Amino acid sequence: MRKKIVAGNWKMNKTLVESQALITEIRGIVRDENTNKAEVIVCPTFLALPSASKLLDGSTVKLGAQNCHFEESGAYTGELSASMLKSVGVSHVIIGHSERRQYFHETNEMLAKKTTAAVNQALTVLFCVGETLQERESGSHFDIIKSQISEGLFHLSAKDMSLIVVAYEPVWAIGTGLTASSEQAEEVHAFIRTLLAEKFGEAISEEVSILYGGSVKPDNAAELFSQKNIDGGLIGGAALKARDFFDIIKAIK
Ligand code: PGA
């Protein structure tokens, strides 16, 4: 059975002290109330990772980063490598978030290299794909998703795929309050699983968790998570409030 996952992407939010407070709160709620149906991951800013790692010691909550560079080290001012993340206790990394693609011009080619770098450090990758509103309206969303998946992941081995989680995040639904309907999301999730099956075989495609992201809230999570190919969520805004985040975790059945 593939894993159910709820991951919080904090983006560029929270100072160090605020991050420590939120991590502590989430850790406490998960310890006291968790139903253990979902793996819980929090992805604070780089700055907060070392202390988050200490605060999560002994907890089931996993720690993720929001990005990494594709080289191990070198003259890349302002960047961090996968091995550096690993060295502070990070186990997961988000790669290819639409904000990285859009504002920092990360290409599929670059993201393929980042994915390799992360997998080489045995980090689990939360690999994001998703179409813009214009792409959906013009009917090209399946082509866009196909090229994001094939160019970003198809260089990996079947064995590497055990470290890949896919997140489908329609750009038009991120931070906008517009959620894809559960039918729209399920249609794309099923399509992604078919692409993975064609490349890596049915058995492997059935093991890859595919998360939905884009304005997931406590009141729409259960409906989305009830779909056959939706294995959890990547949560932005609602992950910044411990209670909302936990109510979303509880929506995993
Ligand atoms: P949102 O963000 O939940 O605030 O829409 C999701 C994401 O960008 O991962």
PDB file of C-alpha atoms and ligand atoms in Angstrom:
ATOM      1  CA  MET A   1       0.000   0.000   0.000  1.00  0.00           C
ATOM      2  CA  ARG A   2       1.392   3.374  -0.937  1.00  0.00           C
ATOM      3  CA  LYS A   3       2.032   5.945   1.713  1.00  0.00           C
ATOM      4  CA  LYS A   4      -0.435   8.722   2.551  1.00  0.00           C
ATOM      5  CA  ILE A   5       1.383  11.985   3.142  1.00  0.00           C
ATOM      6  CA  VAL A   6       0.528  15.498   4.296  1.00  0.00           C
ATOM      7  CA  ALA A   7       3.354  17.997   3.855  1.00  0.00           C
ATOM      8  CA  GLY A   8       3.418  21.645   4.886  1.00  0.00           C
ATOM      9  CA  ASN A   9       5.258  24.072   2.620  1.00  0.00           C
ATOM     10  CA  TRP A  10       5.874  27.146   4.699  1.00  0.00           C
ATOM     11  CA  LYS A  11       7.378  29.114   1.798  1.00  0.00           C
ATOM     12  CA  MET A  12       9.072  32.404   2.853  1.00  0.00           C
ATOM     13  CA  ASN A  13       7.157  32.700   6.120  1.00  0.00           C
ATOM     14  CA  LYS A  14       8.085  32.761   9.825  1.00  0.00           C
ATOM     15  CA  THR A  15      11.170  34.044  11.591  1.00  0.00           C
ATOM     16  CA  LEU A  16      13.367  31.583  13.448  1.00  0.00           C
ATOM     17  CA  VAL A  17      11.517  32.092  16.728  1.00  0.00           C
ATOM     18  CA  GLU A  18       8.115  31.843  15.041  1.00  0.00           C
ATOM     19  CA  SER A  19       9.219  28.680  13.231  1.00  0.00           C
ATOM     20  CA  GLN A  20      10.356  27.087  16.472  1.00  0.00           C
ATOM     21  CA  ALA A  21       6.994  27.869  18.063  1.00  0.00           C
ATOM     22  CA  LEU A  22       5.015  26.385  15.160  1.00  0.00           C
ATOM     23  CA  ILE A  23       7.191  23.252  14.989  1.00  0.00           C
ATOM     24  CA  THR A  24       6.738  22.729  18.721  1.00  0.00           C
ATOM     25  CA  GLU A  25       2.990  23.154  18.407  1.00  0.00           C
ATOM     26  CA  ILE A  26       2.708  20.734  15.466  1.00  0.00           C
ATOM     27  CA  ARG A  27       4.936  18.207  17.188  1.00  0.00           C
ATOM     28  CA  GLY A  28       2.712  18.323  20.279  1.00  0.00           C
ATOM     29  CA  ILE A  29      -0.573  17.922  18.391  1.00  0.00           C
ATOM     30  CA  VAL A  30       0.781  15.082  16.278  1.00  0.00           C
ATOM     31  CA  ARG A  31       2.090  13.306  19.400  1.00  0.00           C
ATOM     32  CA  ASP A  32      -1.171  13.693  21.318  1.00  0.00           C
ATOM     33  CA  GLU A  33      -3.768  13.250  18.619  1.00  0.00           C
ATOM     34  CA  ASN A  34      -2.225  11.627  15.575  1.00  0.00           C
ATOM     35  CA  THR A  35      -4.157   8.839  13.978  1.00  0.00           C
ATOM     36  CA  ASN A  36      -0.964   7.720  12.210  1.00  0.00           C
ATOM     37  CA  LYS A  37      -2.763   7.375   8.925  1.00  0.00           C
ATOM     38  CA  ALA A  38      -0.501   9.873   7.189  1.00  0.00           C
ATOM     39  CA  GLU A  39       3.185  10.644   7.219  1.00  0.00           C
ATOM     40  CA  VAL A  40       3.529  14.274   8.290  1.00  0.00           C
ATOM     41  CA  ILE A  41       6.283  16.482   6.841  1.00  0.00           C
ATOM     42  CA  VAL A  42       7.047  20.124   7.590  1.00  0.00           C
ATOM     43  CA  CYS A  43       9.135  22.268   5.248  1.00  0.00           C
ATOM     44  CA  PRO A  44      10.176  25.509   6.976  1.00  0.00           C
ATOM     45  CA  THR A  45      12.744  27.960   5.573  1.00  0.00           C
ATOM     46  CA  PHE A  46      16.392  26.929   5.312  1.00  0.00           C
ATOM     47  CA  LEU A  47      17.164  29.158   8.280  1.00  0.00           C
ATOM     48  CA  ALA A  48      14.918  27.148  10.590  1.00  0.00           C
ATOM     49  CA  LEU A  49      16.049  23.665   9.524  1.00  0.00           C
ATOM     50  CA  PRO A  50      18.838  22.973  12.060  1.00  0.00           C
ATOM     51  CA  SER A  51      16.741  23.918  15.070  1.00  0.00           C
ATOM     52  CA  ALA A  52      13.620  22.257  13.606  1.00  0.00           C
ATOM     53  CA  SER A  53      15.643  19.072  13.302  1.00  0.00           C
ATOM     54  CA  LYS A  54      16.521  19.221  17.013  1.00  0.00           C
ATOM     55  CA  LEU A  55      12.933  20.038  17.989  1.00  0.00           C
ATOM     56  CA  LEU A  56      11.646  17.079  15.966  1.00  0.00           C
ATOM     57  CA  ASP A  57      14.121  14.600  17.417  1.00  0.00           C
ATOM     58  CA  GLY A  58      12.099  11.561  18.532  1.00  0.00           C
ATOM     59  CA  SER A  59       8.937  12.771  16.754  1.00  0.00           C
ATOM     60  CA  THR A  60       7.274  11.016  13.804  1.00  0.00           C
ATOM     61  CA  VAL A  61       7.091  14.381  12.011  1.00  0.00           C
ATOM     62  CA  LYS A  62       9.617  14.497   9.164  1.00  0.00           C
ATOM     63  CA  LEU A  63      11.624  17.515   8.065  1.00  0.00           C
ATOM     64  CA  GLY A  64      11.792  18.794   4.502  1.00  0.00           C
ATOM     65  CA  ALA A  65      13.494  21.666   2.689  1.00  0.00           C
ATOM     66  CA  GLN A  66      11.879  23.756  -0.025  1.00  0.00           C
ATOM     67  CA  ASN A  67      14.659  23.606  -2.614  1.00  0.00           C
ATOM     68  CA  CYS A  68      18.266  22.562  -3.173  1.00  0.00           C
ATOM     69  CA  HIS A  69      21.011  23.149  -5.718  1.00  0.00           C
ATOM     70  CA  PHE A  70      22.096  20.375  -8.089  1.00  0.00           C
ATOM     71  CA  GLU A  71      25.827  20.621  -7.336  1.00  0.00           C
ATOM     72  CA  GLU A  72      27.466  19.257  -4.192  1.00  0.00           C
ATOM     73  CA  SER A  73      29.404  22.455  -3.435  1.00  0.00           C
ATOM     74  CA  GLY A  74      31.124  25.302  -5.234  1.00  0.00           C
ATOM     75  CA  ALA A  75      30.786  28.893  -6.383  1.00  0.00           C
ATOM     76  CA  TYR A  76      26.986  29.223  -6.238  1.00  0.00           C
ATOM     77  CA  THR A  77      26.403  32.202  -3.989  1.00  0.00           C
ATOM     78  CA  GLY A  78      23.276  31.923  -1.898  1.00  0.00           C
ATOM     79  CA  GLU A  79      22.620  28.251  -2.624  1.00  0.00           C
ATOM     80  CA  LEU A  80      22.553  25.049  -0.557  1.00  0.00           C
ATOM     81  CA  SER A  81      23.284  21.483  -1.634  1.00  0.00           C
ATOM     82  CA  ALA A  82      21.431  18.262  -0.938  1.00  0.00           C
ATOM     83  CA  SER A  83      24.309  16.961   1.194  1.00  0.00           C
ATOM     84  CA  MET A  84      24.167  20.120   3.335  1.00  0.00           C
ATOM     85  CA  LEU A  85      20.461  19.548   3.913  1.00  0.00           C
ATOM     86  CA  LYS A  86      21.138  15.941   4.791  1.00  0.00           C
ATOM     87  CA  SER A  87      23.812  17.021   7.282  1.00  0.00           C
ATOM     88  CA  VAL A  88      21.258  18.910   9.404  1.00  0.00           C
ATOM     89  CA  GLY A  89      18.729  16.083   9.539  1.00  0.00           C
ATOM     90  CA  VAL A  90      16.538  16.858   6.542  1.00  0.00           C
ATOM     91  CA  SER A  91      14.900  13.793   4.962  1.00  0.00           C
ATOM     92  CA  HIS A  92      12.710  15.389   2.258  1.00  0.00           C
ATOM     93  CA  VAL A  93      13.081  18.173  -0.288  1.00  0.00           C
ATOM     94  CA  ILE A  94      10.540  19.952  -2.483  1.00  0.00           C
ATOM     95  CA  ILE A  95      11.802  20.239  -6.053  1.00  0.00           C
ATOM     96  CA  GLY A  96      10.150  22.075  -8.920  1.00  0.00           C
ATOM     97  CA  HIS A  97       7.570  24.077  -7.017  1.00  0.00           C
ATOM     98  CA  SER A  98       5.763  26.352  -9.480  1.00  0.00           C
ATOM     99  CA  GLU A  99       7.075  29.433  -7.655  1.00  0.00           C
ATOM    100  CA  ARG A 100      10.642  28.194  -8.330  1.00  0.00           C
ATOM    101  CA  ARG A 101       9.752  27.467 -11.951  1.00  0.00           C
ATOM    102  CA  GLN A 102       8.030  30.814 -12.435  1.00  0.00           C
ATOM    103  CA  TYR A 103      10.047  33.331 -10.401  1.00  0.00           C
ATOM    104  CA  PHE A 104      13.462  31.679 -10.490  1.00  0.00           C
ATOM    105  CA  HIS A 105      13.252  30.279 -14.005  1.00  0.00           C
ATOM    106  CA  GLU A 106      13.947  26.692 -13.046  1.00  0.00           C
ATOM    107  CA  THR A 107      13.671  24.525 -16.132  1.00  0.00           C
ATOM    108  CA  ASN A 108      12.766  20.855 -16.416  1.00  0.00           C
ATOM    109  CA  GLU A 109      16.413  20.173 -17.272  1.00  0.00           C
ATOM    110  CA  MET A 110      17.634  21.896 -14.109  1.00  0.00           C
ATOM    111  CA  LEU A 111      15.013  20.116 -12.027  1.00  0.00           C
ATOM    112  CA  ALA A 112      16.104  16.734 -13.383  1.00  0.00           C
ATOM    113  CA  LYS A 113      19.618  17.506 -12.108  1.00  0.00           C
ATOM    114  CA  LYS A 114      18.282  18.619  -8.727  1.00  0.00           C
ATOM    115  CA  THR A 115      16.271  15.430  -8.456  1.00  0.00           C
ATOM    116  CA  THR A 116      19.385  13.362  -9.105  1.00  0.00           C
ATOM    117  CA  ALA A 117      21.348  15.345  -6.520  1.00  0.00           C
ATOM    118  CA  ALA A 118      18.663  14.778  -3.901  1.00  0.00           C
ATOM    119  CA  VAL A 119      18.227  11.079  -4.645  1.00  0.00           C
ATOM    120  CA  ASN A 120      22.009  10.616  -4.461  1.00  0.00           C
ATOM    121  CA  GLN A 121      21.794  11.836  -0.876  1.00  0.00           C
ATOM    122  CA  ALA A 122      18.871   9.486  -0.221  1.00  0.00           C
ATOM    123  CA  LEU A 123      16.537  12.449   0.279  1.00  0.00           C
ATOM    124  CA  THR A 124      12.898  11.859  -0.622  1.00  0.00           C
ATOM    125  CA  VAL A 125      11.846  14.307  -3.329  1.00  0.00           C
ATOM    126  CA  LEU A 126       8.463  16.006  -3.375  1.00  0.00           C
ATOM    127  CA  PHE A 127       8.474  16.703  -7.113  1.00  0.00           C
ATOM    128  CA  CYS A 128       5.937  19.352  -8.125  1.00  0.00           C
ATOM    129  CA  VAL A 129       4.150  19.648 -11.437  1.00  0.00           C
ATOM    130  CA  GLY A 130       1.179  21.697 -12.562  1.00  0.00           C
ATOM    131  CA  GLU A 131      -0.258  23.818 -15.336  1.00  0.00           C
ATOM    132  CA  THR A 132      -1.073  27.526 -15.425  1.00  0.00           C
ATOM    133  CA  LEU A 133      -4.614  28.787 -15.933  1.00  0.00           C
ATOM    134  CA  GLN A 134      -3.824  29.689 -19.529  1.00  0.00           C
ATOM    135  CA  GLU A 135      -2.505  26.184 -20.184  1.00  0.00           C
ATOM    136  CA  ARG A 136      -5.620  24.621 -18.706  1.00  0.00           C
ATOM    137  CA  GLU A 137      -7.936  26.915 -20.633  1.00  0.00           C
ATOM    138  CA  SER A 138      -6.147  26.144 -23.889  1.00  0.00           C
ATOM    139  CA  GLY A 139      -6.433  22.418 -23.174  1.00  0.00           C
ATOM    140  CA  SER A 140      -2.669  21.824 -23.095  1.00  0.00           C
ATOM    141  CA  HIS A 141      -2.484  20.809 -19.425  1.00  0.00           C
ATOM    142  CA  PHE A 142      -1.922  17.110 -20.087  1.00  0.00           C
ATOM    143  CA  ASP A 143       0.970  17.905 -22.451  1.00  0.00           C
ATOM    144  CA  ILE A 144       2.513  20.252 -19.884  1.00  0.00           C
ATOM    145  CA  ILE A 145       2.254  17.686 -17.092  1.00  0.00           C
ATOM    146  CA  LYS A 146       3.662  14.997 -19.370  1.00  0.00           C
ATOM    147  CA  SER A 147       6.752  17.038 -20.211  1.00  0.00           C
ATOM    148  CA  GLN A 148       7.272  18.078 -16.573  1.00  0.00           C
ATOM    149  CA  ILE A 149       7.103  14.443 -15.447  1.00  0.00           C
ATOM    150  CA  SER A 150       9.113  12.917 -18.291  1.00  0.00           C
ATOM    151  CA  GLU A 151      11.839  15.581 -18.406  1.00  0.00           C
ATOM    152  CA  GLY A 152      12.088  15.846 -14.622  1.00  0.00           C
ATOM    153  CA  LEU A 153      11.901  12.186 -13.593  1.00  0.00           C
ATOM    154  CA  PHE A 154      12.396   9.758 -16.458  1.00  0.00           C
ATOM    155  CA  HIS A 155      16.199   9.778 -16.211  1.00  0.00           C
ATOM    156  CA  LEU A 156      15.889   8.085 -12.797  1.00  0.00           C
ATOM    157  CA  SER A 157      16.147   4.349 -12.248  1.00  0.00           C
ATOM    158  CA  ALA A 158      13.210   2.241 -11.112  1.00  0.00           C
ATOM    159  CA  LYS A 159      14.973   1.894  -7.765  1.00  0.00           C
ATOM    160  CA  ASP A 160      15.291   5.686  -7.399  1.00  0.00           C
ATOM    161  CA  MET A 161      11.524   5.969  -7.760  1.00  0.00           C
ATOM    162  CA  SER A 162      11.117   4.716  -4.191  1.00  0.00           C
ATOM    163  CA  LEU A 163      12.419   8.174  -3.212  1.00  0.00           C
ATOM    164  CA  ILE A 164       9.976  10.102  -5.380  1.00  0.00           C
ATOM    165  CA  VAL A 165       6.662  11.614  -4.325  1.00  0.00           C
ATOM    166  CA  VAL A 166       4.826  13.624  -6.968  1.00  0.00           C
ATOM    167  CA  ALA A 167       2.761  16.695  -6.086  1.00  0.00           C
ATOM    168  CA  TYR A 168       0.199  17.918  -8.601  1.00  0.00           C
ATOM    169  CA  GLU A 169      -0.323  21.614  -7.965  1.00  0.00           C
ATOM    170  CA  PRO A 170      -2.288  23.515 -10.598  1.00  0.00           C
ATOM    171  CA  VAL A 171      -0.703  26.979 -10.593  1.00  0.00           C
ATOM    172  CA  TRP A 172      -4.128  28.620 -10.786  1.00  0.00           C
ATOM    173  CA  ALA A 173      -5.097  26.981  -7.480  1.00  0.00           C
ATOM    174  CA  ILE A 174      -2.027  27.938  -5.446  1.00  0.00           C
ATOM    175  CA  GLY A 175      -2.728  30.600  -2.852  1.00  0.00           C
ATOM    176  CA  THR A 176      -5.786  31.765  -4.799  1.00  0.00           C
ATOM    177  CA  GLY A 177      -8.540  30.079  -2.828  1.00  0.00           C
ATOM    178  CA  LEU A 178      -9.531  28.294  -6.054  1.00  0.00           C
ATOM    179  CA  THR A 179      -9.222  24.543  -5.620  1.00  0.00           C
ATOM    180  CA  ALA A 180      -9.304  22.052  -8.439  1.00  0.00           C
ATOM    181  CA  SER A 181     -12.473  20.007  -8.090  1.00  0.00           C
ATOM    182  CA  SER A 182     -11.828  16.508  -6.840  1.00  0.00           C
ATOM    183  CA  GLU A 183     -12.730  15.214 -10.351  1.00  0.00           C
ATOM    184  CA  GLN A 184     -10.277  17.610 -12.039  1.00  0.00           C
ATOM    185  CA  ALA A 185      -7.519  16.638  -9.606  1.00  0.00           C
ATOM    186  CA  GLU A 186      -8.234  12.905  -9.824  1.00  0.00           C
ATOM    187  CA  GLU A 187      -8.158  13.037 -13.612  1.00  0.00           C
ATOM    188  CA  VAL A 188      -4.636  14.491 -13.591  1.00  0.00           C
ATOM    189  CA  HIS A 189      -3.437  12.191 -10.783  1.00  0.00           C
ATOM    190  CA  ALA A 190      -4.614   9.138 -12.732  1.00  0.00           C
ATOM    191  CA  PHE A 191      -2.866  10.515 -15.824  1.00  0.00           C
ATOM    192  CA  ILE A 192       0.403  10.952 -13.880  1.00  0.00           C
ATOM    193  CA  ARG A 193       0.165   7.381 -12.598  1.00  0.00           C
ATOM    194  CA  THR A 194      -0.334   6.119 -16.150  1.00  0.00           C
ATOM    195  CA  LEU A 195       2.765   8.026 -17.297  1.00  0.00           C
ATOM    196  CA  LEU A 196       4.773   6.454 -14.462  1.00  0.00           C
ATOM    197  CA  ALA A 197       3.399   2.997 -15.305  1.00  0.00           C
ATOM    198  CA  GLU A 198       4.380   3.355 -18.963  1.00  0.00           C
ATOM    199  CA  LYS A 199       7.932   4.273 -18.011  1.00  0.00           C
ATOM    200  CA  PHE A 200       8.642   2.286 -14.841  1.00  0.00           C
ATOM    201  CA  GLY A 201       5.981  -0.429 -14.878  1.00  0.00           C
ATOM    202  CA  GLU A 202       2.664  -0.801 -13.150  1.00  0.00           C
ATOM    203  CA  ALA A 203       4.011  -2.127  -9.844  1.00  0.00           C
ATOM    204  CA  ILE A 204       6.292   0.880  -9.312  1.00  0.00           C
ATOM    205  CA  SER A 205       3.653   3.383 -10.419  1.00  0.00           C
ATOM    206  CA  GLU A 206       1.279   1.952  -7.818  1.00  0.00           C
ATOM    207  CA  GLU A 207       3.839   2.635  -5.089  1.00  0.00           C
ATOM    208  CA  VAL A 208       4.407   6.334  -5.882  1.00  0.00           C
ATOM    209  CA  SER A 209       2.389   8.681  -3.672  1.00  0.00           C
ATOM    210  CA  ILE A 210       0.810  11.529  -5.635  1.00  0.00           C
ATOM    211  CA  LEU A 211      -0.202  14.536  -3.530  1.00  0.00           C
ATOM    212  CA  TYR A 212      -2.558  17.342  -4.474  1.00  0.00           C
ATOM    213  CA  GLY A 213      -1.671  20.955  -3.671  1.00  0.00           C
ATOM    214  CA  GLY A 214      -3.447  24.246  -4.232  1.00  0.00           C
ATOM    215  CA  SER A 215      -5.704  25.891  -1.643  1.00  0.00           C
ATOM    216  CA  VAL A 216      -6.242  22.699   0.375  1.00  0.00           C
ATOM    217  CA  LYS A 217      -8.118  23.651   3.554  1.00  0.00           C
ATOM    218  CA  PRO A 218      -9.700  21.699   6.413  1.00  0.00           C
ATOM    219  CA  ASP A 219     -13.101  21.933   4.696  1.00  0.00           C
ATOM    220  CA  ASN A 220     -12.106  20.578   1.278  1.00  0.00           C
ATOM    221  CA  ALA A 221      -9.354  18.115   2.232  1.00  0.00           C
ATOM    222  CA  ALA A 222     -11.543  15.051   2.905  1.00  0.00           C
ATOM    223  CA  GLU A 223     -13.247  15.234  -0.485  1.00  0.00           C
ATOM    224  CA  LEU A 224      -9.921  15.565  -2.321  1.00  0.00           C
ATOM    225  CA  PHE A 225      -8.221  12.833  -0.278  1.00  0.00           C
ATOM    226  CA  SER A 226     -11.085  10.402  -0.897  1.00  0.00           C
ATOM    227  CA  GLN A 227     -10.102  10.098  -4.563  1.00  0.00           C
ATOM    228  CA  LYS A 228      -8.431   6.876  -5.639  1.00  0.00           C
ATOM    229  CA  ASN A 229      -5.206   8.434  -6.909  1.00  0.00           C
ATOM    230  CA  ILE A 230      -4.886  11.292  -4.410  1.00  0.00           C
ATOM    231  CA  ASP A 231      -2.553  10.141  -1.652  1.00  0.00           C
ATOM    232  CA  GLY A 232      -2.471  13.286   0.447  1.00  0.00           C
ATOM    233  CA  GLY A 233      -1.610  16.944   0.110  1.00  0.00           C
ATOM    234  CA  LEU A 234       1.085  19.580  -0.147  1.00  0.00           C
ATOM    235  CA  ILE A 235      -0.269  22.434   1.916  1.00  0.00           C
ATOM    236  CA  GLY A 236       0.797  26.091   1.757  1.00  0.00           C
ATOM    237  CA  GLY A 237      -1.239  28.736   3.577  1.00  0.00           C
ATOM    238  CA  ALA A 238      -3.155  26.316   5.807  1.00  0.00           C
ATOM    239  CA  ALA A 239       0.108  24.729   6.993  1.00  0.00           C
ATOM    240  CA  LEU A 240       1.006  27.926   8.858  1.00  0.00           C
ATOM    241  CA  LYS A 241      -1.661  27.309  11.497  1.00  0.00           C
ATOM    242  CA  ALA A 242      -1.077  24.154  13.524  1.00  0.00           C
ATOM    243  CA  ARG A 243      -4.766  23.421  14.059  1.00  0.00           C
ATOM    244  CA  ASP A 244      -5.720  23.845  10.377  1.00  0.00           C
ATOM    245  CA  PHE A 245      -2.741  21.749   9.330  1.00  0.00           C
ATOM    246  CA  PHE A 246      -3.738  19.023  11.745  1.00  0.00           C
ATOM    247  CA  ASP A 247      -7.381  19.117  10.635  1.00  0.00           C
ATOM    248  CA  ILE A 248      -6.106  18.464   7.104  1.00  0.00           C
ATOM    249  CA  ILE A 249      -3.960  15.568   8.381  1.00  0.00           C
ATOM    250  CA  LYS A 250      -7.062  14.128  10.030  1.00  0.00           C
ATOM    251  CA  ALA A 251      -8.878  14.179   6.684  1.00  0.00           C
ATOM    252  CA  ILE A 252      -6.699  11.246   5.569  1.00  0.00           C
ATOM    253  CA  LYS A 253      -8.743   8.094   6.076  1.00  0.00           C
TER     254      LYS A 253
HETATM  255  P1  PGA B   1      -1.568  26.902  -0.948  1.00  0.00           P
HETATM  256  O1  PGA B   1      -0.096  26.500  -1.490  1.00  0.00           O
HETATM  257  O2  PGA B   1      -2.036  25.739  -0.119  1.00  0.00           O
HETATM  258  O3  PGA B   1      -1.350  28.151  -0.145  1.00  0.00           O
HETATM  259  O4  PGA B   1      -2.411  27.108  -2.154  1.00  0.00           O
HETATM  260  C1  PGA B   1       0.206  25.202  -1.894  1.00  0.00           C
HETATM  261  C2  PGA B   1       1.642  25.134  -2.361  1.00  0.00           C
HETATM  262  O5  PGA B   1       2.118  26.072  -3.004  1.00  0.00           O
HETATM  263  O6  PGA B   1       2.350  24.135  -2.102  1.00  0.00           O
END
